């Protein structure tokens, strides 16, 4: 593994760790949601990085090239298709979390997770 | 190329740190938006234009949803993090996890040489060579999404609708009032 590629994966991992730190340490509910969003970004970026080919082209065929030469030059389209799904599902999950945050704020009047302790029906 | 991706990644990490550490919730959310848009430029450099477009759209929607959650609720600034020693222990543990993760990264394929180039039987090769002839879609990503793996996309739509249903069930007010009366 060259230094370049090790560095780029490591930076992506650092981004993930920043999100994990935010989730573990912060007391504010909205901050925890932000941390989860950062972790999701890092994972999506990592999957795209895995599929990248050096000096590759985007996986879109124009009429002039034939299939063999295209397959020898294109980046991996499979992670891209799955990450597309993952990004959209991330939006749905974020919406659900924000709805929970709004409801908790209305009930308790704060975003502080140490204050949200009473269990009521 | 590499240098540009490095710079943008460092920009993203700084934006994430600002989003984590700033006191004001609205500035934290806007910093998260900066991370998302930086990421979308990285996707464009990594030759993934579909992902870049989706990332921009989803990022804008995320910002709108998050700002809806925090607008006019920002008066309660929460002071301090967890206790000091607990935080130190957390940071040390995260650092140890990071070191172990770096060891795992060593086993990954090189950046710029994905696995499907070495495995001739990989399914990606079939998608790339026969995608246009089989599906008629010039964009292989959409060919995978809507033809080869259409059930995945159906499942994605199901998850999306379920999460929206959940959010609506949580946010609706009418039935709660009836129970209280």
PDB file of C-alpha atoms in Angstrom:
ATOM      1  CA  UNK A   1       0.000   0.000   0.000  1.00  0.00           C
ATOM      2  CA  UNK A   2       1.459   3.331  -1.033  1.00  0.00           C
ATOM      3  CA  UNK A   3       1.533   6.280   1.337  1.00  0.00           C
ATOM      4  CA  UNK A   4      -0.933   8.209  -0.816  1.00  0.00           C
ATOM      5  CA  UNK A   5      -3.721   5.672  -0.659  1.00  0.00           C
ATOM      6  CA  UNK A   6      -3.092   4.958   3.014  1.00  0.00           C
ATOM      7  CA  UNK A   7      -3.381   8.691   3.764  1.00  0.00           C
ATOM      8  CA  UNK A   8      -6.644   9.097   1.893  1.00  0.00           C
ATOM      9  CA  UNK A   9      -8.307   6.136   3.642  1.00  0.00           C
ATOM     10  CA  UNK A  10      -6.963   7.352   6.993  1.00  0.00           C
ATOM     11  CA  UNK A  11      -8.413  10.855   6.481  1.00  0.00           C
ATOM     12  CA  UNK A  12     -11.773   9.311   5.655  1.00  0.00           C
ATOM     13  CA  UNK A  13     -11.509   7.271   8.854  1.00  0.00           C
ATOM     14  CA  UNK A  14     -10.671  10.440  10.825  1.00  0.00           C
ATOM     15  CA  UNK A  15     -13.912  11.985   9.526  1.00  0.00           C
ATOM     16  CA  UNK A  16     -15.789   8.912  10.782  1.00  0.00           C
ATOM     17  CA  UNK A  17     -14.079   9.193  14.175  1.00  0.00           C
ATOM     18  CA  UNK A  18     -15.070  12.868  14.505  1.00  0.00           C
ATOM     19  CA  UNK A  19     -18.698  11.804  14.073  1.00  0.00           C
ATOM     20  CA  UNK A  20     -18.314   8.955  16.583  1.00  0.00           C
ATOM     21  CA  UNK A  21     -16.721  11.344  19.107  1.00  0.00           C
ATOM     22  CA  UNK A  22     -19.662  13.716  18.684  1.00  0.00           C
ATOM     23  CA  UNK A  23     -22.187  10.914  19.290  1.00  0.00           C
ATOM     24  CA  UNK A  24     -20.398   9.606  22.376  1.00  0.00           C
ATOM     25  CA  UNK A  25     -19.401  12.833  24.131  1.00  0.00           C
ATOM     26  CA  UNK A  26     -22.027  15.508  23.386  1.00  0.00           C
ATOM     27  CA  UNK A  27     -25.084  16.053  25.568  1.00  0.00           C
ATOM     28  CA  UNK A  28     -27.172  17.947  23.041  1.00  0.00           C
ATOM     29  CA  UNK A  29     -29.640  15.837  21.063  1.00  0.00           C
ATOM     30  CA  UNK A  30     -29.199  17.853  17.858  1.00  0.00           C
ATOM     31  CA  UNK A  31     -25.422  17.472  18.131  1.00  0.00           C
ATOM     32  CA  UNK A  32     -25.846  13.702  18.359  1.00  0.00           C
ATOM     33  CA  UNK A  33     -27.957  13.752  15.191  1.00  0.00           C
ATOM     34  CA  UNK A  34     -25.219  15.806  13.480  1.00  0.00           C
ATOM     35  CA  UNK A  35     -22.625  13.257  14.596  1.00  0.00           C
ATOM     36  CA  UNK A  36     -24.606  10.416  13.064  1.00  0.00           C
ATOM     37  CA  UNK A  37     -24.897  12.386   9.820  1.00  0.00           C
ATOM     38  CA  UNK A  38     -21.105  12.907   9.747  1.00  0.00           C
ATOM     39  CA  UNK A  39     -20.508   9.176  10.269  1.00  0.00           C
ATOM     40  CA  UNK A  40     -22.871   8.413   7.413  1.00  0.00           C
ATOM     41  CA  UNK A  41     -21.028  10.832   5.119  1.00  0.00           C
ATOM     42  CA  UNK A  42     -17.698   9.187   5.963  1.00  0.00           C
ATOM     43  CA  UNK A  43     -18.989   5.690   5.200  1.00  0.00           C
ATOM     44  CA  UNK A  44     -20.495   6.786   1.877  1.00  0.00           C
ATOM     45  CA  UNK A  45     -17.242   8.485   0.891  1.00  0.00           C
ATOM     46  CA  UNK A  46     -15.259   5.371   1.849  1.00  0.00           C
ATOM     47  CA  UNK A  47     -17.345   3.115  -0.385  1.00  0.00           C
ATOM     48  CA  UNK A  48     -16.877   5.466  -3.339  1.00  0.00           C
ATOM     49  CA  UNK A  49     -13.118   5.639  -2.649  1.00  0.00           C
ATOM     50  CA  UNK A  50     -12.915   1.819  -2.777  1.00  0.00           C
ATOM     51  CA  UNK A  51     -14.446   1.787  -6.260  1.00  0.00           C
ATOM     52  CA  UNK A  52     -12.291   4.511  -7.779  1.00  0.00           C
ATOM     53  CA  UNK A  53      -9.916   3.622 -10.601  1.00  0.00           C
ATOM     54  CA  UNK A  54      -6.891   5.790 -11.287  1.00  0.00           C
ATOM     55  CA  UNK A  55      -7.534   8.087 -14.285  1.00  0.00           C
ATOM     56  CA  UNK A  56     -10.905   6.395 -14.693  1.00  0.00           C
ATOM     57  CA  UNK A  57     -13.937   7.818 -16.448  1.00  0.00           C
ATOM     58  CA  UNK A  58     -17.464   8.180 -15.127  1.00  0.00           C
ATOM     59  CA  UNK A  59     -19.615   5.075 -15.799  1.00  0.00           C
ATOM     60  CA  UNK A  60     -21.561   6.683 -18.634  1.00  0.00           C
ATOM     61  CA  UNK A  61     -21.144   5.312 -22.182  1.00  0.00           C
ATOM     62  CA  UNK A  62     -21.083   7.664 -25.122  1.00  0.00           C
ATOM     63  CA  UNK A  63     -21.921   6.272 -28.536  1.00  0.00           C
ATOM     64  CA  UNK A  64     -18.373   6.283 -29.934  1.00  0.00           C
ATOM     65  CA  UNK A  65     -16.631   3.861 -27.509  1.00  0.00           C
ATOM     66  CA  UNK A  66     -17.335   0.150 -27.617  1.00  0.00           C
ATOM     67  CA  UNK A  67     -18.108  -1.900 -24.519  1.00  0.00           C
ATOM     68  CA  UNK A  68     -14.685  -3.530 -24.042  1.00  0.00           C
ATOM     69  CA  UNK A  69     -12.625  -0.339 -24.002  1.00  0.00           C
ATOM     70  CA  UNK A  70     -15.271   1.286 -21.811  1.00  0.00           C
ATOM     71  CA  UNK A  71     -15.052  -1.565 -19.291  1.00  0.00           C
ATOM     72  CA  UNK A  72     -11.268  -1.181 -19.217  1.00  0.00           C
ATOM     73  CA  UNK A  73     -11.476   2.528 -18.348  1.00  0.00           C
ATOM     74  CA  UNK A  74     -14.558   3.073 -16.198  1.00  0.00           C
ATOM     75  CA  UNK A  75     -14.695   3.350 -12.407  1.00  0.00           C
ATOM     76  CA  UNK A  76     -16.729   0.778 -10.462  1.00  0.00           C
ATOM     77  CA  UNK A  77     -20.453   1.596 -10.894  1.00  0.00           C
ATOM     78  CA  UNK A  78     -21.712  -0.907  -8.281  1.00  0.00           C
ATOM     79  CA  UNK A  79     -20.673   1.017  -5.115  1.00  0.00           C
ATOM     80  CA  UNK A  80     -22.045   4.175  -6.722  1.00  0.00           C
ATOM     81  CA  UNK A  81     -25.465   2.602  -7.228  1.00  0.00           C
ATOM     82  CA  UNK A  82     -25.579   1.273  -3.669  1.00  0.00           C
ATOM     83  CA  UNK A  83     -24.316   4.533  -2.125  1.00  0.00           C
ATOM     84  CA  UNK A  84     -27.056   6.369  -4.020  1.00  0.00           C
ATOM     85  CA  UNK A  85     -29.552   4.176  -2.147  1.00  0.00           C
ATOM     86  CA  UNK A  86     -27.701   4.737   1.120  1.00  0.00           C
ATOM     87  CA  UNK A  87     -27.728   8.553   0.804  1.00  0.00           C
ATOM     88  CA  UNK A  88     -31.486   8.660   0.243  1.00  0.00           C
ATOM     89  CA  UNK A  89     -32.155   6.267   3.151  1.00  0.00           C
ATOM     90  CA  UNK A  90     -29.899   8.499   5.285  1.00  0.00           C
ATOM     91  CA  UNK A  91     -32.265  11.388   4.582  1.00  0.00           C
ATOM     92  CA  UNK A  92     -35.237   9.303   5.759  1.00  0.00           C
ATOM     93  CA  UNK A  93     -33.432   8.279   8.943  1.00  0.00           C
ATOM     94  CA  UNK A  94     -32.430  11.883   9.642  1.00  0.00           C
ATOM     95  CA  UNK A  95     -36.049  13.004   9.222  1.00  0.00           C
ATOM     96  CA  UNK A  96     -37.172  10.377  11.729  1.00  0.00           C
ATOM     97  CA  UNK A  97     -34.506  11.428  14.243  1.00  0.00           C
ATOM     98  CA  UNK A  98     -35.395  15.110  13.884  1.00  0.00           C
ATOM     99  CA  UNK A  99     -39.082  14.281  14.426  1.00  0.00           C
ATOM    100  CA  UNK A 100     -38.132  12.505  17.661  1.00  0.00           C
ATOM    101  CA  UNK A 101     -36.016  15.511  18.725  1.00  0.00           C
ATOM    102  CA  UNK A 102     -38.902  17.942  18.111  1.00  0.00           C
ATOM    103  CA  UNK A 103     -41.308  15.747  20.085  1.00  0.00           C
ATOM    104  CA  UNK A 104     -38.841  15.385  22.975  1.00  0.00           C
ATOM    105  CA  UNK A 105     -38.294  19.145  23.044  1.00  0.00           C
ATOM    106  CA  UNK A 106     -42.020  19.763  23.239  1.00  0.00           C
ATOM    107  CA  UNK A 107     -42.349  17.316  26.130  1.00  0.00           C
ATOM    108  CA  UNK A 108     -39.294  18.320  28.176  1.00  0.00           C
ATOM    109  CA  UNK A 109     -38.406  21.840  27.007  1.00  0.00           C
ATOM    110  CA  UNK A 110     -34.743  21.018  26.440  1.00  0.00           C
ATOM    111  CA  UNK A 111     -32.351  19.162  24.135  1.00  0.00           C
ATOM    112  CA  UNK A 112     -30.127  18.092  27.062  1.00  0.00           C
ATOM    113  CA  UNK A 113     -30.111  14.293  27.252  1.00  0.00           C
ATOM    114  CA  UNK A 114     -29.194  14.320  30.948  1.00  0.00           C
ATOM    115  CA  UNK A 115     -32.454  16.178  31.702  1.00  0.00           C
ATOM    116  CA  UNK A 116     -34.623  13.790  29.684  1.00  0.00           C
ATOM    117  CA  UNK A 117     -35.047  11.165  32.363  1.00  0.00           C
ATOM    118  CA  UNK A 118     -38.655  11.007  33.446  1.00  0.00           C
ATOM    119  CA  UNK A 119     -40.503   8.036  31.985  1.00  0.00           C
ATOM    120  CA  UNK A 120     -44.111   8.853  31.274  1.00  0.00           C
ATOM    121  CA  UNK A 121     -46.643   7.098  29.118  1.00  0.00           C
TER     122      UNK A 121
ATOM    123  CA  UNK B   1      -6.005  15.258  -8.358  1.00  0.00           C
ATOM    124  CA  UNK B   2      -4.830  13.477  -5.190  1.00  0.00           C
ATOM    125  CA  UNK B   3      -3.843  16.789  -3.642  1.00  0.00           C
ATOM    126  CA  UNK B   4      -7.253  18.270  -4.404  1.00  0.00           C
ATOM    127  CA  UNK B   5      -8.999  15.318  -2.749  1.00  0.00           C
ATOM    128  CA  UNK B   6      -6.679  15.641   0.262  1.00  0.00           C
ATOM    129  CA  UNK B   7      -7.441  19.342   0.603  1.00  0.00           C
ATOM    130  CA  UNK B   8     -11.192  18.816   0.299  1.00  0.00           C
ATOM    131  CA  UNK B   9     -11.094  15.973   2.832  1.00  0.00           C
ATOM    132  CA  UNK B  10      -9.192  18.164   5.289  1.00  0.00           C
ATOM    133  CA  UNK B  11     -11.752  20.912   4.669  1.00  0.00           C
ATOM    134  CA  UNK B  12     -14.504  18.381   5.451  1.00  0.00           C
ATOM    135  CA  UNK B  13     -12.790  17.290   8.668  1.00  0.00           C
ATOM    136  CA  UNK B  14     -12.366  20.915   9.793  1.00  0.00           C
ATOM    137  CA  UNK B  15     -16.014  21.595   8.982  1.00  0.00           C
ATOM    138  CA  UNK B  16     -17.031  18.509  10.963  1.00  0.00           C
ATOM    139  CA  UNK B  17     -14.928  19.637  13.929  1.00  0.00           C
ATOM    140  CA  UNK B  18     -16.541  23.091  13.809  1.00  0.00           C
ATOM    141  CA  UNK B  19     -19.978  21.459  13.643  1.00  0.00           C
ATOM    142  CA  UNK B  20     -19.124  19.302  16.653  1.00  0.00           C
ATOM    143  CA  UNK B  21     -17.527  21.946  18.850  1.00  0.00           C
ATOM    144  CA  UNK B  22     -19.430  25.194  18.219  1.00  0.00           C
ATOM    145  CA  UNK B  23     -21.962  26.257  20.870  1.00  0.00           C
ATOM    146  CA  UNK B  24     -24.585  27.721  18.542  1.00  0.00           C
ATOM    147  CA  UNK B  25     -26.781  25.015  17.048  1.00  0.00           C
ATOM    148  CA  UNK B  26     -27.583  26.973  13.878  1.00  0.00           C
ATOM    149  CA  UNK B  27     -23.876  27.482  13.094  1.00  0.00           C
ATOM    150  CA  UNK B  28     -23.271  23.792  13.762  1.00  0.00           C
ATOM    151  CA  UNK B  29     -25.912  22.856  11.196  1.00  0.00           C
ATOM    152  CA  UNK B  30     -24.492  25.251   8.611  1.00  0.00           C
ATOM    153  CA  UNK B  31     -21.016  23.790   9.205  1.00  0.00           C
ATOM    154  CA  UNK B  32     -22.514  20.349   8.539  1.00  0.00           C
ATOM    155  CA  UNK B  33     -23.837  21.751   5.272  1.00  0.00           C
ATOM    156  CA  UNK B  34     -20.302  22.824   4.369  1.00  0.00           C
ATOM    157  CA  UNK B  35     -19.130  19.240   5.010  1.00  0.00           C
ATOM    158  CA  UNK B  36     -21.849  17.870   2.742  1.00  0.00           C
ATOM    159  CA  UNK B  37     -21.103  20.230  -0.132  1.00  0.00           C
ATOM    160  CA  UNK B  38     -17.348  19.567   0.153  1.00  0.00           C
ATOM    161  CA  UNK B  39     -18.171  15.874  -0.019  1.00  0.00           C
ATOM    162  CA  UNK B  40     -20.216  16.387  -3.153  1.00  0.00           C
ATOM    163  CA  UNK B  41     -17.213  18.033  -4.872  1.00  0.00           C
ATOM    164  CA  UNK B  42     -15.074  15.040  -3.821  1.00  0.00           C
ATOM    165  CA  UNK B  43     -17.658  12.720  -5.406  1.00  0.00           C
ATOM    166  CA  UNK B  44     -17.438  14.740  -8.601  1.00  0.00           C
ATOM    167  CA  UNK B  45     -13.619  14.362  -8.593  1.00  0.00           C
ATOM    168  CA  UNK B  46     -13.990  10.612  -7.987  1.00  0.00           C
ATOM    169  CA  UNK B  47     -16.036  10.373 -11.212  1.00  0.00           C
ATOM    170  CA  UNK B  48     -19.370   9.794  -9.529  1.00  0.00           C
ATOM    171  CA  UNK B  49     -21.623  12.537 -10.950  1.00  0.00           C
ATOM    172  CA  UNK B  50     -24.890  10.842  -9.950  1.00  0.00           C
ATOM    173  CA  UNK B  51     -23.780  10.664  -6.324  1.00  0.00           C
ATOM    174  CA  UNK B  52     -22.680  14.311  -6.404  1.00  0.00           C
ATOM    175  CA  UNK B  53     -26.090  15.478  -7.650  1.00  0.00           C
ATOM    176  CA  UNK B  54     -27.952  13.341  -5.106  1.00  0.00           C
ATOM    177  CA  UNK B  55     -25.656  14.528  -2.324  1.00  0.00           C
ATOM    178  CA  UNK B  56     -26.421  18.186  -3.101  1.00  0.00           C
ATOM    179  CA  UNK B  57     -30.196  17.635  -3.149  1.00  0.00           C
ATOM    180  CA  UNK B  58     -30.178  15.518   0.024  1.00  0.00           C
ATOM    181  CA  UNK B  59     -27.875  18.002   1.767  1.00  0.00           C
ATOM    182  CA  UNK B  60     -30.260  20.887   1.102  1.00  0.00           C
ATOM    183  CA  UNK B  61     -33.208  18.837   2.401  1.00  0.00           C
ATOM    184  CA  UNK B  62     -31.164  17.832   5.488  1.00  0.00           C
ATOM    185  CA  UNK B  63     -30.394  21.464   6.243  1.00  0.00           C
ATOM    186  CA  UNK B  64     -34.060  22.442   5.898  1.00  0.00           C
ATOM    187  CA  UNK B  65     -35.180  19.612   8.200  1.00  0.00           C
ATOM    188  CA  UNK B  66     -32.481  20.313  10.805  1.00  0.00           C
ATOM    189  CA  UNK B  67     -33.135  24.060  10.804  1.00  0.00           C
ATOM    190  CA  UNK B  68     -36.822  23.291  11.323  1.00  0.00           C
ATOM    191  CA  UNK B  69     -35.800  21.348  14.425  1.00  0.00           C
ATOM    192  CA  UNK B  70     -33.662  24.086  15.948  1.00  0.00           C
ATOM    193  CA  UNK B  71     -35.145  27.414  14.846  1.00  0.00           C
ATOM    194  CA  UNK B  72     -36.350  29.473  17.841  1.00  0.00           C
ATOM    195  CA  UNK B  73     -35.289  26.628  20.145  1.00  0.00           C
ATOM    196  CA  UNK B  74     -31.718  27.827  20.349  1.00  0.00           C
ATOM    197  CA  UNK B  75     -32.149  29.699  23.649  1.00  0.00           C
ATOM    198  CA  UNK B  76     -31.231  26.663  25.720  1.00  0.00           C
ATOM    199  CA  UNK B  77     -27.481  26.413  25.205  1.00  0.00           C
ATOM    200  CA  UNK B  78     -26.264  23.352  27.031  1.00  0.00           C
ATOM    201  CA  UNK B  79     -23.097  24.048  28.960  1.00  0.00           C
ATOM    202  CA  UNK B  80     -20.256  21.587  29.062  1.00  0.00           C
ATOM    203  CA  UNK B  81     -19.803  18.028  27.922  1.00  0.00           C
ATOM    204  CA  UNK B  82     -19.781  14.887  30.020  1.00  0.00           C
ATOM    205  CA  UNK B  83     -17.560  14.733  33.113  1.00  0.00           C
ATOM    206  CA  UNK B  84     -13.870  15.357  32.606  1.00  0.00           C
ATOM    207  CA  UNK B  85     -12.493  11.877  33.330  1.00  0.00           C
ATOM    208  CA  UNK B  86     -15.240  10.184  31.369  1.00  0.00           C
ATOM    209  CA  UNK B  87     -14.358  12.361  28.391  1.00  0.00           C
ATOM    210  CA  UNK B  88     -10.635  11.562  28.657  1.00  0.00           C
ATOM    211  CA  UNK B  89     -11.430   7.837  28.796  1.00  0.00           C
ATOM    212  CA  UNK B  90     -13.708   8.207  25.755  1.00  0.00           C
ATOM    213  CA  UNK B  91     -11.048  10.008  23.726  1.00  0.00           C
ATOM    214  CA  UNK B  92      -8.402   7.404  24.623  1.00  0.00           C
ATOM    215  CA  UNK B  93     -10.715   4.555  23.654  1.00  0.00           C
ATOM    216  CA  UNK B  94     -11.606   6.238  20.364  1.00  0.00           C
ATOM    217  CA  UNK B  95      -7.903   6.701  19.642  1.00  0.00           C
ATOM    218  CA  UNK B  96      -7.203   3.020  20.302  1.00  0.00           C
ATOM    219  CA  UNK B  97     -10.090   2.077  17.987  1.00  0.00           C
ATOM    220  CA  UNK B  98      -8.589   4.418  15.377  1.00  0.00           C
ATOM    221  CA  UNK B  99      -5.188   2.682  15.597  1.00  0.00           C
ATOM    222  CA  UNK B 100      -6.784  -0.744  15.153  1.00  0.00           C
ATOM    223  CA  UNK B 101      -8.764   0.602  12.216  1.00  0.00           C
ATOM    224  CA  UNK B 102      -5.554   1.813  10.566  1.00  0.00           C
ATOM    225  CA  UNK B 103      -4.214  -1.751  10.748  1.00  0.00           C
ATOM    226  CA  UNK B 104      -7.347  -2.948   8.948  1.00  0.00           C
ATOM    227  CA  UNK B 105      -6.911  -0.314   6.217  1.00  0.00           C
ATOM    228  CA  UNK B 106      -3.588  -1.929   5.324  1.00  0.00           C
ATOM    229  CA  UNK B 107      -5.413  -4.984   3.950  1.00  0.00           C
ATOM    230  CA  UNK B 108      -7.624  -3.006   1.592  1.00  0.00           C
ATOM    231  CA  UNK B 109      -7.034  -2.771  -2.165  1.00  0.00           C
ATOM    232  CA  UNK B 110      -4.912   0.153  -3.332  1.00  0.00           C
ATOM    233  CA  UNK B 111      -6.623   3.474  -3.865  1.00  0.00           C
ATOM    234  CA  UNK B 112      -7.048   3.748  -7.633  1.00  0.00           C
ATOM    235  CA  UNK B 113      -6.929  -0.027  -8.258  1.00  0.00           C
ATOM    236  CA  UNK B 114     -10.351  -1.434  -7.352  1.00  0.00           C
ATOM    237  CA  UNK B 115     -10.902  -5.131  -6.777  1.00  0.00           C
ATOM    238  CA  UNK B 116     -12.979  -5.806  -9.891  1.00  0.00           C
ATOM    239  CA  UNK B 117     -10.011  -5.112 -12.165  1.00  0.00           C
ATOM    240  CA  UNK B 118      -8.185  -8.135 -10.683  1.00  0.00           C
ATOM    241  CA  UNK B 119     -11.168 -10.506 -10.627  1.00  0.00           C
ATOM    242  CA  UNK B 120     -12.358 -11.208 -14.186  1.00  0.00           C
ATOM    243  CA  UNK B 121     -15.545 -12.913 -12.962  1.00  0.00           C
ATOM    244  CA  UNK B 122     -16.668  -9.927 -10.889  1.00  0.00           C
ATOM    245  CA  UNK B 123     -20.253  -8.893 -11.493  1.00  0.00           C
ATOM    246  CA  UNK B 124     -19.160  -5.315 -12.214  1.00  0.00           C
ATOM    247  CA  UNK B 125     -17.470  -6.505 -15.426  1.00  0.00           C
ATOM    248  CA  UNK B 126     -20.761  -7.943 -16.643  1.00  0.00           C
ATOM    249  CA  UNK B 127     -22.549  -4.697 -15.819  1.00  0.00           C
ATOM    250  CA  UNK B 128     -19.929  -2.662 -17.655  1.00  0.00           C
ATOM    251  CA  UNK B 129     -19.675  -4.772 -20.813  1.00  0.00           C
ATOM    252  CA  UNK B 130     -23.296  -5.830 -21.251  1.00  0.00           C
ATOM    253  CA  UNK B 131     -25.159  -3.045 -19.451  1.00  0.00           C
ATOM    254  CA  UNK B 132     -25.857  -0.963 -22.546  1.00  0.00           C
ATOM    255  CA  UNK B 133     -26.890  -3.934 -24.695  1.00  0.00           C
ATOM    256  CA  UNK B 134     -29.102  -5.493 -22.022  1.00  0.00           C
ATOM    257  CA  UNK B 135     -30.847  -2.461 -20.561  1.00  0.00           C
ATOM    258  CA  UNK B 136     -30.423   0.296 -23.137  1.00  0.00           C
ATOM    259  CA  UNK B 137     -29.267   2.737 -20.440  1.00  0.00           C
ATOM    260  CA  UNK B 138     -26.099   4.647 -21.287  1.00  0.00           C
ATOM    261  CA  UNK B 139     -25.579   5.475 -17.616  1.00  0.00           C
ATOM    262  CA  UNK B 140     -24.502   2.222 -15.983  1.00  0.00           C
ATOM    263  CA  UNK B 141     -25.389   3.452 -12.483  1.00  0.00           C
ATOM    264  CA  UNK B 142     -29.030   3.896 -13.441  1.00  0.00           C
ATOM    265  CA  UNK B 143     -28.902   0.587 -15.318  1.00  0.00           C
ATOM    266  CA  UNK B 144     -27.879  -1.119 -12.062  1.00  0.00           C
ATOM    267  CA  UNK B 145     -30.361   0.813  -9.946  1.00  0.00           C
ATOM    268  CA  UNK B 146     -33.419   0.365 -12.120  1.00  0.00           C
ATOM    269  CA  UNK B 147     -32.761  -2.888 -13.998  1.00  0.00           C
ATOM    270  CA  UNK B 148     -30.145  -5.235 -12.515  1.00  0.00           C
ATOM    271  CA  UNK B 149     -30.944  -4.446  -8.898  1.00  0.00           C
ATOM    272  CA  UNK B 150     -34.453  -3.091  -9.140  1.00  0.00           C
ATOM    273  CA  UNK B 151     -35.579  -4.975  -6.010  1.00  0.00           C
ATOM    274  CA  UNK B 152     -32.964  -3.066  -4.003  1.00  0.00           C
ATOM    275  CA  UNK B 153     -34.499   0.179  -5.193  1.00  0.00           C
ATOM    276  CA  UNK B 154     -37.962  -1.103  -4.317  1.00  0.00           C
ATOM    277  CA  UNK B 155     -36.688  -1.894  -0.821  1.00  0.00           C
ATOM    278  CA  UNK B 156     -35.163   1.587  -0.622  1.00  0.00           C
ATOM    279  CA  UNK B 157     -38.519   3.152  -1.457  1.00  0.00           C
ATOM    280  CA  UNK B 158     -40.147   0.962   1.207  1.00  0.00           C
ATOM    281  CA  UNK B 159     -37.643   2.080   3.846  1.00  0.00           C
ATOM    282  CA  UNK B 160     -38.112   5.705   2.838  1.00  0.00           C
ATOM    283  CA  UNK B 161     -41.905   5.549   3.100  1.00  0.00           C
ATOM    284  CA  UNK B 162     -41.700   3.696   6.412  1.00  0.00           C
ATOM    285  CA  UNK B 163     -39.437   6.341   7.903  1.00  0.00           C
ATOM    286  CA  UNK B 164     -41.724   9.133   6.687  1.00  0.00           C
ATOM    287  CA  UNK B 165     -44.726   7.267   8.152  1.00  0.00           C
ATOM    288  CA  UNK B 166     -42.850   6.980  11.438  1.00  0.00           C
ATOM    289  CA  UNK B 167     -42.006  10.695  11.442  1.00  0.00           C
ATOM    290  CA  UNK B 168     -45.625  11.604  10.753  1.00  0.00           C
ATOM    291  CA  UNK B 169     -46.852   9.269  13.500  1.00  0.00           C
ATOM    292  CA  UNK B 170     -44.446  10.881  15.945  1.00  0.00           C
ATOM    293  CA  UNK B 171     -45.255  14.456  14.969  1.00  0.00           C
ATOM    294  CA  UNK B 172     -49.049  14.230  14.700  1.00  0.00           C
ATOM    295  CA  UNK B 173     -50.951  15.972  17.482  1.00  0.00           C
ATOM    296  CA  UNK B 174     -54.621  15.172  16.958  1.00  0.00           C
ATOM    297  CA  UNK B 175     -54.837  11.657  18.420  1.00  0.00           C
ATOM    298  CA  UNK B 176     -52.807  12.594  21.480  1.00  0.00           C
ATOM    299  CA  UNK B 177     -55.395  15.222  22.434  1.00  0.00           C
ATOM    300  CA  UNK B 178     -58.179  12.672  22.130  1.00  0.00           C
ATOM    301  CA  UNK B 179     -56.382  10.289  24.487  1.00  0.00           C
ATOM    302  CA  UNK B 180     -55.852  13.073  27.007  1.00  0.00           C
ATOM    303  CA  UNK B 181     -59.581  14.039  26.968  1.00  0.00           C
TER     304      UNK B 181
END
